[in-house]
Amino acid sequence: MKIYKFTLGNFAVNNYLVHAEGSNQAILFDAGEDPAPILEKIVELGLKLEYLVNTHGHGDHIAGNQIIVDETGAKLLIHQLDQPYLSDPYLNLSAYFGVEITSPPASRLLQDGDKIRLGEIEFQVLHTPGHTPGHISLWYEKHAFVGDVIFQGSIGRTDFPQSSSQQLIQSIRQRIYTLPDPTVLYPGHGPNTTVKAEKESNPFVSE
Ligand SMILES: [Zn+2]
Ligand SMILES: [Zn+2]
């Protein structure tokens, strides 16, 4: 499994292109604005993008959905509770920044425990609400793509109307901190971290 990280747009959203080696299949976690570098990498490596998965429906993470889906034909997946964000610029917050972002509809709605298969890889969907009601994390072996749930030394914002700080902390404790310690966390913003590092030092999730 090869992971390519792209940081795009005004909000510096991390997008992760994952190639299942031994096949030409790839999956993309989140699509920020102006995703041309991702499309170039897909062409350069001769990949077929099977899926675009949104960790959640905020505008900065879905801004590139339309272009990616149009250019690659990838199937768009999102948790059922964040589906309304795709078509509502107020819910996805983009309207407050003067650009009304909308996305094509999802091809499949996800829920906790769903599996997404890509060649030899099988990602498991972990429902990790709190930042948004339908936020998901995607887990496979020593890798977890966690969107805006947890960052290196920080956690996702919960000052939005649909957010819940209590739910977010519960998601981190019950779904992220229960993953094996060496698991690498790939967040929606900032550098990678690990379960072990955050358990030991994240000041926002105390016992
Ligand atoms: Zn967000
Ligand atoms: Zn974000």
PDB file of C-alpha atoms and ligand atoms in Angstrom:
ATOM      1  CA  MET A   1       0.000   0.000   0.000  1.00  0.00           C
ATOM      2  CA  LYS A   2       1.452   3.340  -1.084  1.00  0.00           C
ATOM      3  CA  ILE A   3       0.149   6.615   0.336  1.00  0.00           C
ATOM      4  CA  TYR A   4       0.488  10.011  -1.363  1.00  0.00           C
ATOM      5  CA  LYS A   5      -0.389  13.105   0.649  1.00  0.00           C
ATOM      6  CA  PHE A   6      -1.605  16.358  -0.935  1.00  0.00           C
ATOM      7  CA  THR A   7      -2.325  19.507   1.049  1.00  0.00           C
ATOM      8  CA  LEU A   8      -4.759  21.755  -0.822  1.00  0.00           C
ATOM      9  CA  GLY A   9      -6.670  25.021  -0.597  1.00  0.00           C
ATOM     10  CA  ASN A  10      -6.998  27.903   1.848  1.00  0.00           C
ATOM     11  CA  PHE A  11      -7.774  25.524   4.697  1.00  0.00           C
ATOM     12  CA  ALA A  12      -4.739  23.327   3.960  1.00  0.00           C
ATOM     13  CA  VAL A  13      -6.768  20.136   3.823  1.00  0.00           C
ATOM     14  CA  ASN A  14      -4.840  16.891   3.586  1.00  0.00           C
ATOM     15  CA  ASN A  15      -5.957  14.559   0.818  1.00  0.00           C
ATOM     16  CA  TYR A  16      -4.605  11.002   0.780  1.00  0.00           C
ATOM     17  CA  LEU A  17      -4.330   8.994  -2.403  1.00  0.00           C
ATOM     18  CA  VAL A  18      -3.821   5.312  -1.595  1.00  0.00           C
ATOM     19  CA  HIS A  19      -2.581   2.866  -4.210  1.00  0.00           C
ATOM     20  CA  ALA A  20      -3.200  -0.833  -3.662  1.00  0.00           C
ATOM     21  CA  GLU A  21       0.073  -2.152  -5.046  1.00  0.00           C
ATOM     22  CA  GLY A  22      -0.158  -5.220  -7.230  1.00  0.00           C
ATOM     23  CA  SER A  23      -3.143  -3.625  -8.923  1.00  0.00           C
ATOM     24  CA  ASN A  24      -3.853  -0.311 -10.641  1.00  0.00           C
ATOM     25  CA  GLN A  25      -6.591   0.492  -8.134  1.00  0.00           C
ATOM     26  CA  ALA A  26      -6.589   3.565  -5.932  1.00  0.00           C
ATOM     27  CA  ILE A  27      -8.793   5.291  -3.375  1.00  0.00           C
ATOM     28  CA  LEU A  28      -8.822   8.945  -2.363  1.00  0.00           C
ATOM     29  CA  PHE A  29      -9.670  10.234   1.105  1.00  0.00           C
ATOM     30  CA  ASP A  30     -11.122  13.746   0.806  1.00  0.00           C
ATOM     31  CA  ALA A  31     -10.898  16.175  -2.099  1.00  0.00           C
ATOM     32  CA  GLY A  32      -9.906  19.776  -1.429  1.00  0.00           C
ATOM     33  CA  GLU A  33     -10.196  22.682  -3.829  1.00  0.00           C
ATOM     34  CA  ASP A  34      -8.109  22.668  -7.017  1.00  0.00           C
ATOM     35  CA  PRO A  35      -7.275  18.941  -6.951  1.00  0.00           C
ATOM     36  CA  ALA A  36      -5.206  19.080 -10.174  1.00  0.00           C
ATOM     37  CA  PRO A  37      -2.057  17.696  -8.470  1.00  0.00           C
ATOM     38  CA  ILE A  38      -4.003  14.589  -7.460  1.00  0.00           C
ATOM     39  CA  LEU A  39      -5.290  14.073 -10.990  1.00  0.00           C
ATOM     40  CA  GLU A  40      -1.758  14.470 -12.341  1.00  0.00           C
ATOM     41  CA  LYS A  41      -0.457  11.816  -9.943  1.00  0.00           C
ATOM     42  CA  ILE A  42      -3.251   9.423 -10.941  1.00  0.00           C
ATOM     43  CA  VAL A  43      -2.335   9.850 -14.615  1.00  0.00           C
ATOM     44  CA  GLU A  44       1.405   9.658 -13.943  1.00  0.00           C
ATOM     45  CA  LEU A  45       1.057   6.342 -12.094  1.00  0.00           C
ATOM     46  CA  GLY A  46      -1.573   4.955 -14.483  1.00  0.00           C
ATOM     47  CA  LEU A  47      -4.045   4.415 -11.648  1.00  0.00           C
ATOM     48  CA  LYS A  48      -7.761   3.818 -11.748  1.00  0.00           C
ATOM     49  CA  LEU A  49      -9.454   5.772  -8.975  1.00  0.00           C
ATOM     50  CA  GLU A  50     -12.181   3.430  -7.727  1.00  0.00           C
ATOM     51  CA  TYR A  51     -13.448   5.462  -4.774  1.00  0.00           C
ATOM     52  CA  LEU A  52     -13.470   8.965  -3.389  1.00  0.00           C
ATOM     53  CA  VAL A  53     -14.368   8.811   0.300  1.00  0.00           C
ATOM     54  CA  ASN A  54     -15.225  11.966   2.244  1.00  0.00           C
ATOM     55  CA  THR A  55     -14.311  11.649   5.928  1.00  0.00           C
ATOM     56  CA  HIS A  56     -17.064  14.208   6.517  1.00  0.00           C
ATOM     57  CA  GLY A  57     -19.080  16.794   4.618  1.00  0.00           C
ATOM     58  CA  HIS A  58     -17.342  20.105   5.374  1.00  0.00           C
ATOM     59  CA  GLY A  59     -16.717  22.301   2.353  1.00  0.00           C
ATOM     60  CA  ASP A  60     -12.931  22.219   2.548  1.00  0.00           C
ATOM     61  CA  HIS A  61     -12.983  18.394   2.335  1.00  0.00           C
ATOM     62  CA  ILE A  62     -15.545  18.108  -0.492  1.00  0.00           C
ATOM     63  CA  ALA A  63     -14.609  21.120  -2.665  1.00  0.00           C
ATOM     64  CA  GLY A  64     -12.840  18.913  -5.224  1.00  0.00           C
ATOM     65  CA  ASN A  65     -15.516  16.189  -5.391  1.00  0.00           C
ATOM     66  CA  GLN A  66     -17.072  17.410  -8.640  1.00  0.00           C
ATOM     67  CA  ILE A  67     -13.784  17.595 -10.542  1.00  0.00           C
ATOM     68  CA  ILE A  68     -12.475  14.281  -9.217  1.00  0.00           C
ATOM     69  CA  VAL A  69     -15.705  12.431  -9.994  1.00  0.00           C
ATOM     70  CA  ASP A  70     -16.009  14.036 -13.453  1.00  0.00           C
ATOM     71  CA  GLU A  71     -12.404  13.307 -14.400  1.00  0.00           C
ATOM     72  CA  THR A  72     -12.043   9.798 -12.959  1.00  0.00           C
ATOM     73  CA  GLY A  73     -15.534   8.315 -12.668  1.00  0.00           C
ATOM     74  CA  ALA A  74     -14.745   7.356  -9.066  1.00  0.00           C
ATOM     75  CA  LYS A  75     -17.636   6.295  -6.858  1.00  0.00           C
ATOM     76  CA  LEU A  76     -18.301   8.875  -4.149  1.00  0.00           C
ATOM     77  CA  LEU A  77     -18.846   7.532  -0.633  1.00  0.00           C
ATOM     78  CA  ILE A  78     -19.850   9.355   2.553  1.00  0.00           C
ATOM     79  CA  HIS A  79     -21.578   8.422   5.811  1.00  0.00           C
ATOM     80  CA  GLN A  80     -25.340   8.621   5.589  1.00  0.00           C
ATOM     81  CA  LEU A  81     -25.570  11.279   8.318  1.00  0.00           C
ATOM     82  CA  ASP A  82     -23.251  13.659   6.423  1.00  0.00           C
ATOM     83  CA  GLN A  83     -24.942  13.130   3.062  1.00  0.00           C
ATOM     84  CA  PRO A  84     -27.026  16.354   3.440  1.00  0.00           C
ATOM     85  CA  TYR A  85     -23.777  18.360   3.614  1.00  0.00           C
ATOM     86  CA  LEU A  86     -23.017  17.544  -0.029  1.00  0.00           C
ATOM     87  CA  SER A  87     -25.833  19.695  -1.351  1.00  0.00           C
ATOM     88  CA  ASP A  88     -26.201  22.338   1.393  1.00  0.00           C
ATOM     89  CA  PRO A  89     -23.586  25.136   1.390  1.00  0.00           C
ATOM     90  CA  TYR A  90     -24.788  26.303   4.830  1.00  0.00           C
ATOM     91  CA  LEU A  91     -24.422  22.894   6.414  1.00  0.00           C
ATOM     92  CA  ASN A  92     -21.016  22.380   4.778  1.00  0.00           C
ATOM     93  CA  LEU A  93     -20.080  25.927   5.913  1.00  0.00           C
ATOM     94  CA  SER A  94     -18.842  27.072   2.481  1.00  0.00           C
ATOM     95  CA  ALA A  95     -21.613  29.696   2.228  1.00  0.00           C
ATOM     96  CA  TYR A  96     -20.055  31.529   5.180  1.00  0.00           C
ATOM     97  CA  PHE A  97     -16.841  31.905   3.192  1.00  0.00           C
ATOM     98  CA  GLY A  98     -18.536  33.350   0.111  1.00  0.00           C
ATOM     99  CA  VAL A  99     -18.155  30.280  -2.134  1.00  0.00           C
ATOM    100  CA  GLU A 100     -21.147  27.996  -2.316  1.00  0.00           C
ATOM    101  CA  ILE A 101     -19.663  24.529  -2.611  1.00  0.00           C
ATOM    102  CA  THR A 102     -21.810  21.601  -3.622  1.00  0.00           C
ATOM    103  CA  SER A 103     -20.915  18.077  -4.655  1.00  0.00           C
ATOM    104  CA  PRO A 104     -22.327  15.393  -6.917  1.00  0.00           C
ATOM    105  CA  PRO A 105     -24.535  12.931  -5.013  1.00  0.00           C
ATOM    106  CA  ALA A 106     -22.997   9.933  -3.267  1.00  0.00           C
ATOM    107  CA  SER A 107     -22.943   6.583  -5.077  1.00  0.00           C
ATOM    108  CA  ARG A 108     -23.106   4.703  -1.797  1.00  0.00           C
ATOM    109  CA  LEU A 109     -23.868   5.726   1.781  1.00  0.00           C
ATOM    110  CA  LEU A 110     -21.683   4.312   4.506  1.00  0.00           C
ATOM    111  CA  GLN A 111     -22.307   3.263   8.049  1.00  0.00           C
ATOM    112  CA  ASP A 112     -20.244   1.914  10.902  1.00  0.00           C
ATOM    113  CA  GLY A 113     -18.666  -1.459  10.181  1.00  0.00           C
ATOM    114  CA  ASP A 114     -18.891  -1.200   6.387  1.00  0.00           C
ATOM    115  CA  LYS A 115     -15.929  -2.465   4.393  1.00  0.00           C
ATOM    116  CA  ILE A 116     -14.369  -0.843   1.345  1.00  0.00           C
ATOM    117  CA  ARG A 117     -12.333  -3.276  -0.704  1.00  0.00           C
ATOM    118  CA  LEU A 118      -9.468  -2.193  -2.924  1.00  0.00           C
ATOM    119  CA  GLY A 119      -7.336  -4.995  -4.363  1.00  0.00           C
ATOM    120  CA  GLU A 120      -5.816  -6.800  -1.367  1.00  0.00           C
ATOM    121  CA  ILE A 121      -6.738  -3.987   0.992  1.00  0.00           C
ATOM    122  CA  GLU A 122      -9.948  -3.759   2.961  1.00  0.00           C
ATOM    123  CA  PHE A 123     -10.694  -0.542   4.791  1.00  0.00           C
ATOM    124  CA  GLN A 124     -13.076  -0.653   7.692  1.00  0.00           C
ATOM    125  CA  VAL A 125     -15.466   2.240   8.285  1.00  0.00           C
ATOM    126  CA  LEU A 126     -15.400   3.540  11.872  1.00  0.00           C
ATOM    127  CA  HIS A 127     -18.196   5.960  12.705  1.00  0.00           C
ATOM    128  CA  THR A 128     -16.430   8.711  14.706  1.00  0.00           C
ATOM    129  CA  PRO A 129     -19.023  11.488  15.202  1.00  0.00           C
ATOM    130  CA  GLY A 130     -18.583  14.730  17.122  1.00  0.00           C
ATOM    131  CA  HIS A 131     -16.975  17.152  14.642  1.00  0.00           C
ATOM    132  CA  THR A 132     -19.920  16.319  12.367  1.00  0.00           C
ATOM    133  CA  PRO A 133     -22.672  13.722  12.988  1.00  0.00           C
ATOM    134  CA  GLY A 134     -21.555  11.481  10.129  1.00  0.00           C
ATOM    135  CA  HIS A 135     -17.788  11.781  10.430  1.00  0.00           C
ATOM    136  CA  ILE A 136     -15.971   8.543   9.658  1.00  0.00           C
ATOM    137  CA  SER A 137     -12.435   7.244   9.998  1.00  0.00           C
ATOM    138  CA  LEU A 138     -11.046   4.597   7.662  1.00  0.00           C
ATOM    139  CA  TRP A 139      -8.858   1.895   9.157  1.00  0.00           C
ATOM    140  CA  TYR A 140      -6.661  -0.785   7.624  1.00  0.00           C
ATOM    141  CA  GLU A 141      -3.926  -2.594   9.556  1.00  0.00           C
ATOM    142  CA  LYS A 142      -1.467   0.034  10.837  1.00  0.00           C
ATOM    143  CA  HIS A 143      -3.131   2.981   9.100  1.00  0.00           C
ATOM    144  CA  ALA A 144      -6.122   5.133  10.051  1.00  0.00           C
ATOM    145  CA  PHE A 145      -7.385   8.112   8.056  1.00  0.00           C
ATOM    146  CA  VAL A 146      -9.087  10.217  10.703  1.00  0.00           C
ATOM    147  CA  GLY A 147     -10.173  13.473   9.008  1.00  0.00           C
ATOM    148  CA  ASP A 148     -10.983  16.160  11.562  1.00  0.00           C
ATOM    149  CA  VAL A 149     -11.398  13.855  14.576  1.00  0.00           C
ATOM    150  CA  ILE A 150      -7.886  14.187  15.990  1.00  0.00           C
ATOM    151  CA  PHE A 151      -4.714  16.035  15.002  1.00  0.00           C
ATOM    152  CA  GLN A 152      -1.164  15.949  16.294  1.00  0.00           C
ATOM    153  CA  GLY A 153      -1.613  17.457  19.755  1.00  0.00           C
ATOM    154  CA  SER A 154      -5.122  18.698  19.017  1.00  0.00           C
ATOM    155  CA  ILE A 155      -8.690  17.633  18.232  1.00  0.00           C
ATOM    156  CA  GLY A 156     -11.424  18.636  15.775  1.00  0.00           C
ATOM    157  CA  ARG A 157     -13.514  21.751  16.303  1.00  0.00           C
ATOM    158  CA  THR A 158     -16.878  21.284  17.956  1.00  0.00           C
ATOM    159  CA  ASP A 159     -18.151  24.868  17.906  1.00  0.00           C
ATOM    160  CA  PHE A 160     -20.460  24.223  14.924  1.00  0.00           C
ATOM    161  CA  PRO A 161     -24.228  23.788  15.393  1.00  0.00           C
ATOM    162  CA  GLN A 162     -24.141  20.079  14.427  1.00  0.00           C
ATOM    163  CA  SER A 163     -21.053  19.300  16.534  1.00  0.00           C
ATOM    164  CA  SER A 164     -20.786  17.668  19.944  1.00  0.00           C
ATOM    165  CA  SER A 165     -17.621  17.830  22.050  1.00  0.00           C
ATOM    166  CA  GLN A 166     -18.843  14.982  24.238  1.00  0.00           C
ATOM    167  CA  GLN A 167     -19.349  12.764  21.171  1.00  0.00           C
ATOM    168  CA  LEU A 168     -15.953  13.731  19.767  1.00  0.00           C
ATOM    169  CA  ILE A 169     -14.090  12.773  22.948  1.00  0.00           C
ATOM    170  CA  GLN A 170     -16.064   9.526  23.087  1.00  0.00           C
ATOM    171  CA  SER A 171     -15.148   8.765  19.448  1.00  0.00           C
ATOM    172  CA  ILE A 172     -11.463   9.334  20.182  1.00  0.00           C
ATOM    173  CA  ARG A 173     -11.454   7.228  23.345  1.00  0.00           C
ATOM    174  CA  GLN A 174     -13.585   4.370  22.049  1.00  0.00           C
ATOM    175  CA  ARG A 175     -12.680   4.162  18.356  1.00  0.00           C
ATOM    176  CA  ILE A 176      -9.224   5.707  17.896  1.00  0.00           C
ATOM    177  CA  TYR A 177      -7.390   5.057  21.170  1.00  0.00           C
ATOM    178  CA  THR A 178      -8.534   1.424  21.015  1.00  0.00           C
ATOM    179  CA  LEU A 179      -6.578   0.872  17.774  1.00  0.00           C
ATOM    180  CA  PRO A 180      -3.118  -0.690  18.176  1.00  0.00           C
ATOM    181  CA  ASP A 181      -0.560   1.790  19.596  1.00  0.00           C
ATOM    182  CA  PRO A 182       1.691   1.889  16.510  1.00  0.00           C
ATOM    183  CA  THR A 183      -1.221   2.771  14.209  1.00  0.00           C
ATOM    184  CA  VAL A 184      -0.341   5.831  12.128  1.00  0.00           C
ATOM    185  CA  LEU A 185      -3.051   8.502  12.140  1.00  0.00           C
ATOM    186  CA  TYR A 186      -3.437  10.520   8.929  1.00  0.00           C
ATOM    187  CA  PRO A 187      -5.397  13.657   9.866  1.00  0.00           C
ATOM    188  CA  GLY A 188      -7.312  16.125   7.712  1.00  0.00           C
ATOM    189  CA  HIS A 189      -4.917  18.923   8.661  1.00  0.00           C
ATOM    190  CA  GLY A 190      -1.277  18.976   9.758  1.00  0.00           C
ATOM    191  CA  PRO A 191       1.299  16.222  10.172  1.00  0.00           C
ATOM    192  CA  ASN A 192       0.760  12.505  10.769  1.00  0.00           C
ATOM    193  CA  THR A 193       0.864  11.156  14.277  1.00  0.00           C
ATOM    194  CA  THR A 194       0.314   7.796  16.006  1.00  0.00           C
ATOM    195  CA  VAL A 195      -2.194   6.391  18.474  1.00  0.00           C
ATOM    196  CA  LYS A 196       0.614   5.990  21.009  1.00  0.00           C
ATOM    197  CA  ALA A 197       1.850   9.580  20.694  1.00  0.00           C
ATOM    198  CA  GLU A 198      -1.625  11.062  21.143  1.00  0.00           C
ATOM    199  CA  LYS A 199      -2.534   8.777  24.049  1.00  0.00           C
ATOM    200  CA  GLU A 200       0.631   9.920  25.814  1.00  0.00           C
ATOM    201  CA  SER A 201       0.442  13.626  25.150  1.00  0.00           C
ATOM    202  CA  ASN A 202      -2.786  14.925  23.596  1.00  0.00           C
ATOM    203  CA  PRO A 203      -3.876  17.598  26.101  1.00  0.00           C
ATOM    204  CA  PHE A 204      -7.508  17.626  24.940  1.00  0.00           C
ATOM    205  CA  VAL A 205      -8.249  13.991  25.773  1.00  0.00           C
ATOM    206  CA  SER A 206      -7.374  13.469  29.419  1.00  0.00           C
ATOM    207  CA  GLU A 207      -8.452  10.508  31.502  1.00  0.00           C
TER     208      GLU A 207
HETATM  209 ZN    ZN B   1     -14.311  19.673   9.208  1.00  0.00          ZN
HETATM  210 ZN    ZN B   2     -11.168  20.228   7.903  1.00  0.00          ZN
END
